[in-house]
């Protein structure tokens, strides 16, 4: 697999990357002063304001349909009413996912669809009642109402009091002009009243309002975190369904990779060793015919055939090494990686710190991962040195390949790194690329440890 180096830096953010520094330089104000006027804060506040009326609708619908359906279960009508109520909750849940995506930036996938073995109303009602996602949507409609009341009350109180007190110096004159009192009344009884009417009190009121205004976005953000948890946990796919989808995707990747490897082996055999063996058979046939007529020519042809045999054997050895090298089976990763590093065009330092050998499948993937990365270094990096480190952390096998080349490697560019990442993902592995333009390139692969 060939990876095109130097195609541009494909990362956007993360500690130590230039995206983060550029983001920080764009803001002149600290986060505490910037938060009250940020669009994100207003979107989150708007989300909480909308939550109360929407949750009232959802709660009323859910309780009404469930109560009606449960009451009608003595008749056949209870089942379709319950199914319709669950379907309505799923529709409201889809609206909530859209609202969370638009205002909170939370992208939650739709839950698993209904599994219907047959067609028809009865099959649909049965699938709806047996669907765990449907009942989770109903639970969300019930639980979200009390939380929405609390979050709405807290958010609107802090927001309005904060901005009202902060802007009090601009509108306190309304009280003596239109209200018949000196200012905002802080305390009052039959014999005594306190008004915020002198410059000191007005200034203190504005400062307290400033503190509330600065704190409100973070309070709102904390409240919306609960909404994020509710939406993600109750309105998205279950962990089991998500895992099934991942396994189905990984199975497809494994099948495609195996098919591609078989095609590569077939192509190499057909175009390489097989073609040489056919030519060898023809040369030996001609040599046999000339053996009695021209022994010297026959001997020359046999010598050429001997060279072809050596070349064909070398190609077969390379092909066998590409399928699964014998040194990997016999001596493990240390010797196998040292062997592949010796064929790299740049000096490679290999360090393998493993007390035991992983499972053969994981060991093979680790070997081919390092082999592909070293081929990329030889072909595209322009490096003068490289290193390979392999170690184990708890139940994970870690591989890190570093070179001092031109950098610019990008998984998102659709290159060989993308295919390598898919192969690792098929066994719950991870590929992380840190390759800024001008280098160095640091590629870390993480595989599950299976002994």
Tab-separated table of N, CA, C and O in Angstrom, residues 59-129:
chain	number	residue	atom	x	y	z
A	59	UNK	N	-44.491	14.767	27.574
A	59	UNK	CA	-44.955	14.117	28.798
A	59	UNK	C	-46.463	13.872	28.734
A	59	UNK	O	-46.939	12.779	29.078
A	60	UNK	N	-47.204	14.867	28.295
A	60	UNK	CA	-48.660	14.718	28.204
A	60	UNK	C	-49.038	13.612	27.230
A	60	UNK	O	-49.897	12.765	27.522
A	61	UNK	N	-48.391	13.603	26.086
A	61	UNK	CA	-48.686	12.572	25.085
A	61	UNK	C	-48.340	11.180	25.613
A	61	UNK	O	-49.140	10.239	25.499
A	62	UNK	N	-47.150	11.049	26.202
A	62	UNK	CA	-46.711	9.732	26.661
A	62	UNK	C	-47.608	9.201	27.767
A	62	UNK	O	-48.057	8.041	27.721
A	63	UNK	N	-47.883	10.028	28.781
A	63	UNK	CA	-48.702	9.571	29.907
A	63	UNK	C	-50.118	9.264	29.442
A	63	UNK	O	-50.720	8.264	29.856
A	64	UNK	N	-50.656	10.104	28.567
A	64	UNK	CA	-52.025	9.872	28.088
A	64	UNK	C	-52.132	8.577	27.298
A	64	UNK	O	-53.035	7.754	27.539
A	65	UNK	N	-51.204	8.346	26.382
A	65	UNK	CA	-51.276	7.150	25.533
A	65	UNK	C	-51.014	5.889	26.333
A	65	UNK	O	-51.688	4.859	26.128
A	66	UNK	N	-50.062	5.932	27.257
A	66	UNK	CA	-49.785	4.737	28.054
A	66	UNK	C	-50.948	4.441	28.991
A	66	UNK	O	-51.359	3.280	29.148
A	67	UNK	N	-51.488	5.461	29.625
A	67	UNK	CA	-52.623	5.244	30.524
A	67	UNK	C	-53.830	4.713	29.754
A	67	UNK	O	-54.505	3.778	30.196
A	68	UNK	N	-54.096	5.323	28.601
A	68	UNK	CA	-55.227	4.871	27.797
A	68	UNK	C	-55.011	3.449	27.296
A	68	UNK	O	-55.918	2.611	27.344
A	69	UNK	N	-53.787	3.180	26.821
A	69	UNK	CA	-53.519	1.830	26.329
A	69	UNK	C	-53.595	0.793	27.434
A	69	UNK	O	-54.139	-0.304	27.239
A	70	UNK	N	-53.035	1.122	28.623
A	70	UNK	CA	-53.087	0.168	29.729
A	70	UNK	C	-54.529	-0.065	30.188
A	70	UNK	O	-54.914	-1.191	30.532
A	71	UNK	N	-55.322	0.996	30.177
A	71	UNK	CA	-56.714	0.833	30.574
A	71	UNK	C	-57.517	0.018	29.575
A	71	UNK	O	-58.489	-0.644	29.952
A	72	UNK	N	-57.131	0.046	28.323
A	72	UNK	CA	-57.863	-0.681	27.283
A	72	UNK	C	-57.301	-2.067	27.010
A	72	UNK	O	-57.737	-2.742	26.071
A	73	UNK	N	-56.297	-2.497	27.812
A	73	UNK	CA	-55.726	-3.825	27.570
A	73	UNK	C	-56.731	-4.946	27.826
A	73	UNK	O	-56.526	-6.077	27.378
A	74	UNK	N	-57.782	-4.655	28.580
A	74	UNK	CA	-58.820	-5.673	28.768
A	74	UNK	C	-59.540	-5.952	27.460
A	74	UNK	O	-60.215	-6.974	27.317
A	75	UNK	N	-59.408	-5.037	26.511
A	75	UNK	CA	-59.949	-5.252	25.170
A	75	UNK	C	-58.782	-5.283	24.193
A	75	UNK	O	-57.631	-5.006	24.526
A	76	UNK	N	-59.051	-5.590	22.979
A	76	UNK	CA	-58.003	-5.642	21.967
A	76	UNK	C	-57.475	-4.255	21.632
A	76	UNK	O	-56.349	-4.120	21.129
A	77	UNK	N	-58.235	-3.204	21.919
A	77	UNK	CA	-57.830	-1.860	21.540
A	77	UNK	C	-56.590	-1.368	22.287
A	77	UNK	O	-55.927	-0.435	21.851
A	78	UNK	N	-56.276	-1.969	23.432
A	78	UNK	CA	-55.132	-1.510	24.194
A	78	UNK	C	-53.819	-1.689	23.470
A	78	UNK	O	-52.904	-0.847	23.562
A	79	UNK	N	-53.667	-2.765	22.716
A	79	UNK	CA	-52.396	-3.042	22.015
A	79	UNK	C	-52.122	-2.011	20.930
A	79	UNK	O	-51.032	-1.420	20.897
A	80	UNK	N	-53.069	-1.744	20.024
A	80	UNK	CA	-52.767	-0.715	19.023
A	80	UNK	C	-52.578	0.673	19.618
A	80	UNK	O	-51.786	1.469	19.099
A	81	UNK	N	-53.282	0.993	20.721
A	81	UNK	CA	-53.092	2.307	21.346
A	81	UNK	C	-51.685	2.418	21.920
A	81	UNK	O	-50.994	3.433	21.756
A	82	UNK	N	-51.214	1.362	22.601
A	82	UNK	CA	-49.850	1.371	23.127
A	82	UNK	C	-48.819	1.467	22.003
A	82	UNK	O	-47.834	2.209	22.104
A	83	UNK	N	-49.044	0.701	20.933
A	83	UNK	CA	-48.106	0.740	19.811
A	83	UNK	C	-48.071	2.124	19.177
A	83	UNK	O	-46.998	2.646	18.833
A	84	UNK	N	-49.259	2.742	19.041
A	84	UNK	CA	-49.303	4.098	18.478
A	84	UNK	C	-48.609	5.091	19.395
A	84	UNK	O	-47.921	6.010	18.942
A	85	UNK	N	-48.776	4.915	20.708
A	85	UNK	CA	-48.093	5.800	21.647
A	85	UNK	C	-46.581	5.671	21.551
A	85	UNK	O	-45.850	6.673	21.562
A	86	UNK	N	-46.084	4.435	21.443
A	86	UNK	CA	-44.646	4.231	21.303
A	86	UNK	C	-44.133	4.805	19.980
A	86	UNK	O	-43.035	5.388	19.918
A	87	UNK	N	-44.917	4.646	18.918
A	87	UNK	CA	-44.512	5.211	17.629
A	87	UNK	C	-44.448	6.731	17.700
A	87	UNK	O	-43.535	7.360	17.150
A	88	UNK	N	-45.436	7.330	18.389
A	88	UNK	CA	-45.395	8.782	18.553
A	88	UNK	C	-44.184	9.238	19.356
A	88	UNK	O	-43.574	10.268	19.049
A	89	UNK	N	-43.828	8.471	20.380
A	89	UNK	CA	-42.636	8.815	21.171
A	89	UNK	C	-41.374	8.711	20.326
A	89	UNK	O	-40.445	9.520	20.477
A	90	UNK	N	-41.324	7.737	19.427
A	90	UNK	CA	-40.160	7.634	18.532
A	90	UNK	C	-40.095	8.837	17.600
A	90	UNK	O	-39.003	9.348	17.300
A	91	UNK	N	-41.254	9.289	17.123
A	91	UNK	CA	-41.257	10.476	16.278
A	91	UNK	C	-40.812	11.719	17.033
A	91	UNK	O	-40.037	12.539	16.522
A	92	UNK	N	-41.292	11.864	18.278
A	92	UNK	CA	-40.845	12.992	19.094
A	92	UNK	C	-39.361	12.884	19.410
A	92	UNK	O	-38.655	13.892	19.491
A	93	UNK	N	-38.875	11.648	19.584
A	93	UNK	CA	-37.450	11.461	19.821
A	93	UNK	C	-36.621	11.887	18.628
A	93	UNK	O	-35.527	12.458	18.784
A	94	UNK	N	-37.111	11.622	17.410
A	94	UNK	CA	-36.397	12.072	16.213
A	94	UNK	C	-36.321	13.601	16.175
A	94	UNK	O	-35.295	14.177	15.787
A	95	UNK	N	-37.421	14.257	16.586
A	95	UNK	CA	-37.404	15.719	16.663
A	95	UNK	C	-36.386	16.207	17.690
A	95	UNK	O	-35.657	17.192	17.464
A	96	UNK	N	-36.287	15.517	18.829
A	96	UNK	CA	-35.331	15.896	19.864
A	96	UNK	C	-33.890	15.704	19.397
A	96	UNK	O	-33.005	16.500	19.720
A	97	UNK	N	-33.618	14.650	18.652
A	97	UNK	CA	-32.262	14.454	18.119
A	97	UNK	C	-31.903	15.573	17.154
A	97	UNK	O	-30.769	16.066	17.146
A	98	UNK	N	-32.885	15.993	16.348
A	98	UNK	CA	-32.642	17.100	15.423
A	98	UNK	C	-32.391	18.398	16.178
A	98	UNK	O	-31.499	19.182	15.825
A	99	UNK	N	-33.164	18.632	17.229
A	99	UNK	CA	-32.979	19.845	18.026
A	99	UNK	C	-31.626	19.843	18.724
A	99	UNK	O	-30.938	20.865	18.792
A	100	UNK	N	-31.231	18.686	19.257
A	100	UNK	CA	-29.919	18.593	19.906
A	100	UNK	C	-28.792	18.792	18.906
A	100	UNK	O	-27.763	19.401	19.220
A	101	UNK	N	-28.981	18.297	17.693
A	101	UNK	CA	-27.942	18.481	16.667
A	101	UNK	C	-27.818	19.940	16.267
A	101	UNK	O	-26.715	20.451	16.062
A	102	UNK	N	-28.950	20.644	16.178
A	102	UNK	CA	-28.922	22.035	15.718
A	102	UNK	C	-28.439	22.992	16.801
A	102	UNK	O	-27.699	23.939	16.512
A	103	UNK	N	-28.845	22.771	18.051
A	103	UNK	CA	-28.549	23.739	19.112
A	103	UNK	C	-27.399	23.327	20.028
A	103	UNK	O	-26.711	24.191	20.573
A	104	UNK	N	-27.190	22.033	20.201
A	104	UNK	CA	-26.125	21.572	21.087
A	104	UNK	C	-24.932	21.007	20.331
A	104	UNK	O	-23.899	20.710	20.951
A	105	UNK	N	-25.068	20.831	19.032
A	105	UNK	CA	-23.975	20.226	18.270
A	105	UNK	C	-23.784	18.760	18.597
A	105	UNK	O	-22.690	18.217	18.391
A	106	UNK	N	-24.818	18.093	19.101
A	106	UNK	CA	-24.747	16.685	19.485
A	106	UNK	C	-25.350	15.840	18.366
A	106	UNK	O	-26.556	15.901	18.115
A	107	UNK	N	-24.529	15.064	17.720
A	107	UNK	CA	-24.984	14.235	16.602
A	107	UNK	C	-25.190	12.813	17.100
A	107	UNK	O	-24.230	12.068	17.315
A	108	UNK	N	-26.425	12.440	17.322
A	108	UNK	CA	-26.774	11.109	17.807
A	108	UNK	C	-27.461	10.349	16.674
A	108	UNK	O	-28.411	10.854	16.065
A	109	UNK	N	-26.976	9.171	16.393
A	109	UNK	CA	-27.555	8.364	15.318
A	109	UNK	C	-28.944	7.874	15.706
A	109	UNK	O	-29.289	7.775	16.895
A	110	UNK	N	-29.734	7.596	14.705
A	110	UNK	CA	-31.071	7.056	14.954
A	110	UNK	C	-30.957	5.659	15.543
A	110	UNK	O	-29.993	4.930	15.280
A	111	UNK	N	-31.911	5.255	16.380
A	111	UNK	CA	-31.846	3.910	16.966
A	111	UNK	C	-32.070	2.847	15.905
A	111	UNK	O	-32.423	3.126	14.754
A	112	UNK	N	-31.852	1.617	16.326
A	112	UNK	CA	-32.026	0.497	15.407
A	112	UNK	C	-33.468	0.424	14.916
A	112	UNK	O	-34.401	0.673	15.678
A	113	UNK	N	-33.689	0.120	13.641
A	113	UNK	CA	-35.066	0.060	13.122
A	113	UNK	C	-35.820	-1.137	13.680
A	113	UNK	O	-35.239	-2.047	14.286
A	114	UNK	N	-37.117	-1.108	13.457
A	114	UNK	CA	-37.952	-2.229	13.900
A	114	UNK	C	-37.590	-3.485	13.117
A	114	UNK	O	-37.361	-3.438	11.904
A	115	UNK	N	-37.536	-4.602	13.825
A	115	UNK	CA	-37.243	-5.891	13.189
A	115	UNK	C	-38.559	-6.640	12.989
A	115	UNK	O	-39.132	-7.171	13.945
A	116	UNK	N	-39.021	-6.637	11.751
A	116	UNK	CA	-40.295	-7.270	11.414
A	116	UNK	C	-40.029	-8.491	10.543
A	116	UNK	O	-39.429	-8.391	9.478
A	117	UNK	N	-40.456	-9.658	11.047
A	117	UNK	CA	-40.298	-10.885	10.260
A	117	UNK	C	-41.402	-11.024	9.208
A	117	UNK	O	-41.224	-11.725	8.221
A	118	UNK	N	-42.531	-10.358	9.452
A	118	UNK	CA	-43.644	-10.411	8.518
A	118	UNK	C	-44.124	-8.996	8.244
A	118	UNK	O	-43.706	-8.036	8.891
A	119	UNK	N	-45.020	-8.860	7.291
A	119	UNK	CA	-45.629	-7.581	6.951
A	119	UNK	C	-47.060	-7.550	7.478
A	119	UNK	O	-47.701	-8.584	7.647
A	120	UNK	N	-47.523	-6.333	7.756
A	120	UNK	CA	-48.894	-6.186	8.209
A	120	UNK	C	-48.986	-5.445	9.522
A	120	UNK	O	-47.988	-5.271	10.244
A	121	UNK	N	-50.186	-4.994	9.873
A	121	UNK	CA	-50.378	-4.213	11.106
A	121	UNK	C	-50.017	-4.986	12.364
A	121	UNK	O	-49.419	-4.439	13.296
A	122	UNK	N	-50.370	-6.259	12.436
A	122	UNK	CA	-50.081	-7.038	13.628
A	122	UNK	C	-48.576	-7.197	13.830
A	122	UNK	O	-48.065	-7.086	14.957
A	123	UNK	N	-47.862	-7.461	12.740
A	123	UNK	CA	-46.406	-7.600	12.842
A	123	UNK	C	-45.764	-6.276	13.265
A	123	UNK	O	-44.828	-6.253	14.066
A	124	UNK	N	-46.303	-5.175	12.742
A	124	UNK	CA	-45.762	-3.864	13.112
A	124	UNK	C	-45.990	-3.568	14.582
A	124	UNK	O	-45.083	-3.095	15.283
A	125	UNK	N	-47.212	-3.860	15.093
A	125	UNK	CA	-47.494	-3.609	16.505
A	125	UNK	C	-46.620	-4.489	17.395
A	125	UNK	O	-46.105	-4.037	18.426
A	126	UNK	N	-46.439	-5.752	17.006
A	126	UNK	CA	-45.578	-6.629	17.796
A	126	UNK	C	-44.141	-6.148	17.829
A	126	UNK	O	-43.495	-6.159	18.880
A	127	UNK	N	-43.631	-5.727	16.675
A	127	UNK	CA	-42.253	-5.230	16.621
A	127	UNK	C	-42.101	-3.952	17.432
A	127	UNK	O	-41.086	-3.748	18.109
A	128	UNK	N	-43.117	-3.083	17.396
A	128	UNK	CA	-43.049	-1.836	18.149
A	128	UNK	C	-43.040	-2.110	19.648
A	128	UNK	O	-42.272	-1.486	20.413
A	129	UNK	N	-43.865	-3.042	20.104
A	129	UNK	CA	-43.935	-3.336	21.537
A	129	UNK	C	-42.702	-4.082	22.026
A	129	UNK	O	-42.332	-3.972	23.198
